[in-house]
């Protein structure tokens, strides 16, 4: 199999390196920085290391391969698709692994499918340096199943989640709300605890509350019990914010928490649910879909 990459930076090189090690016969690439130093030397070295062949243009690249992976940046994804579109045809499979919004992926898909090529919205759910080509990938779009089948012999971990472009990237974006938000909470919490020398005690207290409870049950408890008490919790956050400000610790996450709790309180969920505590996530989310009082 011959595989092409538009973009041969860290992610493209990592995927290509893993795939070459897994037995893929040919890797071709075109990178807009391949003639610009100091990037050109790094690209040349990486290509030589894994036996990848450079293409002078996107046109040349697409004449050599049927499956091509766009591996640039989210900001460049649409421009790259436009550049490639004159040279795409029904035999091509265009895989976009860039971290971009679902809307961007839908736009790229629209450009690609007009050429007759198949499109894949591929969301990489881990770090390339750690996993190389075996990074978990969620795939959607009309070419997702084809992508999964043709890469399966090389050990890629691709899960097809649907035929609609943007679905895979939406999952990645929504997951990032939690994962990157969690890091931000750690940063704010531990910056404050460090000032008082109570890191271990605070972390120990949090661990005692969370350890031993399955994650999905934690999510259910937080949403069903916490959402109906959002107004009280928002007022409690005022004291947290005041404490952080007294310490000179930026309170961005705490302020955002207060605002989100006040937003939730505006739904008056206790009233909507007849004074009963909800027991499922669905009950809470459906109640929040109703017009605000």
Coordinates of C-alpha atoms in Angstrom, one line a residue:
X1 CA 0.0 0.0 0.0
X2 CA 1.1 3.5 -0.8
X3 CA 0.1 6.2 1.7
X4 CA 0.4 9.9 1.4
X5 CA 0.7 12.7 3.9
X6 CA -0.1 16.4 3.4
X7 CA 2.0 17.8 6.3
X8 CA 5.0 15.9 7.7
X9 CA 5.5 17.6 11.0
X10 CA 5.3 15.9 14.4
X11 CA 2.0 14.2 13.9
X12 CA 2.5 13.2 10.3
X13 CA 6.0 11.9 11.0
X14 CA 4.8 9.9 14.0
X15 CA 2.0 8.2 12.2
X16 CA 4.2 7.5 9.2
X17 CA 7.0 6.1 11.4
X18 CA 4.6 3.7 13.2
X19 CA 3.1 2.5 9.9
X20 CA 6.4 1.9 8.2
X21 CA 7.4 -0.2 11.2
X22 CA 4.1 -2.1 10.9
X23 CA 4.9 -3.0 7.3
X24 CA 3.3 -0.4 5.1
X25 CA 5.2 -0.5 1.8
X26 CA 5.4 3.2 0.7
X27 CA 5.0 6.6 2.4
X28 CA 4.9 9.8 0.4
X29 CA 4.5 13.3 1.6
X30 CA 4.3 16.9 0.8
X31 CA 4.9 19.6 3.4
X32 CA 4.7 23.3 2.6
X33 CA 7.8 23.9 4.8
X34 CA 10.0 21.2 3.1
X35 CA 12.1 23.9 1.4
X36 CA 12.2 26.3 4.3
X37 CA 15.0 26.1 7.0
X38 CA 15.3 25.1 9.7
X39 CA 12.2 22.9 9.1
X40 CA 13.5 21.5 5.8
X41 CA 16.5 19.8 7.5
X42 CA 14.2 18.2 10.2
X43 CA 11.8 17.0 7.5
X44 CA 14.7 15.6 5.4
X45 CA 16.1 13.7 8.4
X46 CA 12.8 12.3 9.4
X47 CA 12.0 11.2 5.8
X48 CA 15.4 9.5 5.5
X49 CA 15.0 7.7 8.8
X50 CA 11.8 6.0 7.8
X51 CA 12.3 5.8 4.0
X52 CA 9.5 8.3 3.1
X53 CA 9.5 9.9 -0.4
X54 CA 9.0 13.7 -0.8
X55 CA 6.6 15.0 -3.5
X56 CA 7.3 18.5 -4.9
X57 CA 3.7 19.4 -5.1
X58 CA 0.3 18.2 -3.8
X59 CA -0.5 17.3 -7.4
X60 CA 2.5 15.0 -7.6
X61 CA 1.6 13.5 -4.2
X62 CA -1.9 12.6 -5.2
X63 CA -0.7 11.1 -8.5
X64 CA 1.3 8.5 -6.4
X65 CA -1.3 7.5 -3.8
X66 CA -5.0 6.9 -3.3
X67 CA -5.2 7.3 0.4
X68 CA -3.9 10.6 1.7
X69 CA -3.9 12.0 5.3
X70 CA -4.2 15.7 5.8
X71 CA -2.0 16.3 8.9
X72 CA -1.5 20.1 9.2
X73 CA -3.4 22.3 11.6
X74 CA -7.1 23.0 12.1
X75 CA -6.6 26.5 10.8
X76 CA -5.1 25.2 7.6
X77 CA -7.5 22.3 7.0
X78 CA -9.8 24.1 4.6
X79 CA -7.1 25.7 2.6
X80 CA -5.3 22.4 2.2
X81 CA -8.5 20.7 1.0
X82 CA -9.0 23.4 -1.5
X83 CA -5.4 23.0 -2.7
X84 CA -5.9 19.3 -3.1
X85 CA -9.3 19.3 -4.6
X86 CA -8.3 19.8 -8.3
X87 CA -6.2 16.6 -8.1
X88 CA -8.7 14.4 -6.2
X89 CA -10.9 11.8 -7.9
X90 CA -13.2 8.9 -7.2
X91 CA -10.3 6.6 -6.4
X92 CA -9.0 8.8 -3.6
X93 CA -9.7 8.5 0.2
X94 CA -9.0 11.8 1.9
X95 CA -8.5 11.5 5.7
X96 CA -8.5 14.7 7.8
X97 CA -6.8 14.1 11.2
X98 CA -6.5 17.8 12.1
X99 CA -7.9 19.0 15.4
X100 CA -10.7 21.2 14.2
X101 CA -14.3 22.0 14.9
X102 CA -17.1 19.9 13.5
X103 CA -18.1 22.8 11.2
X104 CA -14.6 22.9 9.7
X105 CA -14.7 19.1 9.1
X106 CA -18.1 19.5 7.4
X107 CA -16.7 22.2 5.2
X108 CA -13.6 20.1 4.2
X109 CA -15.9 17.1 3.5
X110 CA -18.0 19.3 1.2
X111 CA -14.9 20.3 -0.8
X112 CA -13.7 16.7 -1.0
X113 CA -16.9 14.8 -1.9
X114 CA -17.5 17.2 -4.8
X115 CA -14.5 15.6 -6.5
X116 CA -15.8 12.1 -6.1
X117 CA -13.3 11.2 -3.4
X118 CA -14.4 9.7 -0.1
X119 CA -13.9 11.7 3.1
X120 CA -12.9 10.7 6.7
X121 CA -13.2 12.9 9.7
X122 CA -10.6 11.3 11.9
X123 CA -10.2 12.4 15.5
X124 CA -7.0 11.3 17.2
X125 CA -7.8 10.6 20.9
X126 CA -4.2 10.4 22.3
X127 CA -0.7 11.6 21.9
X128 CA 1.2 10.6 18.7
X129 CA 4.6 10.5 20.4
X130 CA 3.3 7.9 22.8
X131 CA 1.2 5.8 20.5
X132 CA 2.5 6.5 17.0
X133 CA 0.1 4.9 14.4
X134 CA -1.7 3.0 17.2
X135 CA -3.2 6.2 18.7
X136 CA -7.0 5.6 19.2
X137 CA -8.9 7.2 16.3
X138 CA -12.6 7.9 16.0
X139 CA -13.7 8.1 12.4
X140 CA -16.8 9.4 10.7
X141 CA -17.7 10.3 7.1
X142 CA -18.5 8.3 4.0
X143 CA -15.0 6.9 3.8
X144 CA -14.7 5.9 7.5
X145 CA -15.3 2.1 7.0
X146 CA -13.0 2.0 4.0
X147 CA -10.3 3.7 6.1
X148 CA -10.7 1.3 9.0
X149 CA -10.5 -1.8 6.7
X150 CA -7.5 -0.7 4.7
X151 CA -5.5 0.3 7.8
X152 CA -6.5 -2.7 9.9
X153 CA -3.6 -4.9 8.7
X154 CA -1.2 -2.3 10.0
X155 CA -2.6 -2.3 13.6
X156 CA -4.3 1.1 13.5
X157 CA -7.0 1.4 16.2
X158 CA -9.9 3.0 14.3
X159 CA -13.4 3.1 15.6
X160 CA -16.1 4.0 13.1
X161 CA -18.8 6.0 14.8
X162 CA -21.0 7.1 12.0
X163 CA -21.3 8.4 8.4
X164 CA -21.6 12.1 9.1
X165 CA -18.5 14.4 8.8
X166 CA -18.0 16.2 12.1
X167 CA -19.2 13.5 14.4
X168 CA -15.8 12.3 15.3
X169 CA -14.4 15.8 15.9
X170 CA -17.4 16.7 17.9
X171 CA -16.7 13.9 20.4
X172 CA -13.1 15.1 20.6
X173 CA -14.1 18.7 21.2
X174 CA -16.7 17.8 23.9
X175 CA -14.2 15.5 25.6
X176 CA -11.7 18.4 25.7
X177 CA -14.2 20.5 27.7
X178 CA -13.7 18.0 30.5
X179 CA -10.1 17.0 30.1
X180 CA -8.6 20.4 29.7
X181 CA -11.1 21.9 32.2
X182 CA -9.8 19.3 34.7
X183 CA -6.2 20.4 34.2
X184 CA -7.3 24.0 34.7
X185 CA -9.0 23.0 38.0
X186 CA -5.9 21.3 39.2
X187 CA -3.8 24.3 38.3
X188 CA -6.1 26.7 40.2
X189 CA -6.6 24.4 43.2
X190 CA -3.0 23.4 43.7
X191 CA -1.7 27.0 43.2
X192 CA -3.8 28.0 46.1
X193 CA -3.1 24.9 48.3
X194 CA 0.6 25.4 47.8
X195 CA 0.4 28.9 49.3
X196 CA -1.0 27.3 52.6
X197 CA 1.1 24.2 52.5
X198 CA -1.9 21.9 52.4
X199 CA -1.6 20.2 49.0
X200 CA -1.6 16.7 50.4
X201 CA -4.6 17.3 52.7
X202 CA -6.8 18.8 50.0
X203 CA -5.9 16.2 47.4
X204 CA -6.5 13.5 50.0
X205 CA -9.9 14.9 50.8
X206 CA -10.8 15.0 47.1
X207 CA -9.5 11.5 46.6
X208 CA -11.6 10.3 49.5
X209 CA -14.7 11.7 47.9
X210 CA -14.0 10.3 44.4
X211 CA -12.0 7.1 44.9
X212 CA -14.0 3.9 44.7
X213 CA -16.9 5.5 42.9
X214 CA -17.1 4.6 39.1
X215 CA -16.7 7.6 36.9
X216 CA -20.2 7.3 35.3
X217 CA -21.8 7.1 38.8
X218 CA -19.8 10.3 39.8
X219 CA -21.2 12.0 36.7
X220 CA -24.7 10.9 37.6
X221 CA -24.4 12.0 41.2
X222 CA -23.0 15.4 40.3
X223 CA -25.7 16.2 37.7
X224 CA -28.7 14.8 39.7
X225 CA -27.8 16.1 43.1
X226 CA -25.7 19.1 42.3
X227 CA -27.9 20.7 39.5
X228 CA -30.9 21.2 41.8
X229 CA -28.6 22.9 44.4
X230 CA -26.8 25.2 41.9
X231 CA -27.9 28.5 43.4
X232 CA -26.6 27.6 46.9
X233 CA -23.4 26.3 45.4
X234 CA -22.9 29.5 43.4
X235 CA -23.2 31.6 46.5
X236 CA -20.6 29.4 48.2
X237 CA -18.2 30.0 45.4
X238 CA -18.3 33.7 46.3
X239 CA -16.3 32.9 49.4
X240 CA -13.9 30.7 47.4
X241 CA -13.3 33.6 45.0
X242 CA -12.7 36.0 47.8
X243 CA -10.2 33.6 49.4
X244 CA -8.2 33.2 46.2
X245 CA -8.2 37.0 45.6
X246 CA -6.8 37.5 49.1
X247 CA -4.0 35.1 48.3
X248 CA -3.4 36.8 44.9
X249 CA -4.2 33.6 43.1
X250 CA -6.0 34.0 39.7
X251 CA -9.6 32.8 40.2
X252 CA -10.6 32.3 36.6
X253 CA -12.0 28.8 37.0
X254 CA -13.8 29.6 40.3
X255 CA -15.4 32.6 38.7
X256 CA -16.4 30.5 35.7
X257 CA -17.8 27.9 38.0
X258 CA -19.9 30.5 39.8
X259 CA -21.3 31.8 36.5
X260 CA -22.1 28.3 35.2
X261 CA -23.9 27.4 38.5
X262 CA -25.9 30.6 38.3
X263 CA -26.8 29.7 34.7
X264 CA -28.0 26.3 35.9
X265 CA -29.9 27.8 38.8
X266 CA -31.9 29.9 36.2
X267 CA -33.6 26.7 35.1
X268 CA -35.2 26.3 38.5
X269 CA -34.8 22.5 38.2
X270 CA -36.3 21.8 41.6
X271 CA -39.5 23.4 40.6
X272 CA -39.6 21.9 37.2
X273 CA -39.1 18.4 38.6
X274 CA -41.8 18.8 41.2
X275 CA -39.5 19.0 44.2
X276 CA -38.2 15.5 43.5
X277 CA -34.5 14.8 43.1
X278 CA -33.8 13.5 39.6
X279 CA -32.2 10.1 39.4
X280 CA -30.8 10.1 35.8
X281 CA -28.7 12.4 33.6
X282 CA -31.5 12.3 31.0
X283 CA -34.0 13.8 33.5
X284 CA -31.8 16.7 34.2
X285 CA -30.8 17.4 30.6
X286 CA -34.4 17.1 29.3
X287 CA -35.6 19.6 32.0
X288 CA -32.9 22.0 30.9
X289 CA -34.1 21.9 27.3
X290 CA -37.4 23.5 28.2
X291 CA -37.7 27.3 27.9
X292 CA -36.2 29.1 30.8
X293 CA -38.8 30.5 33.3

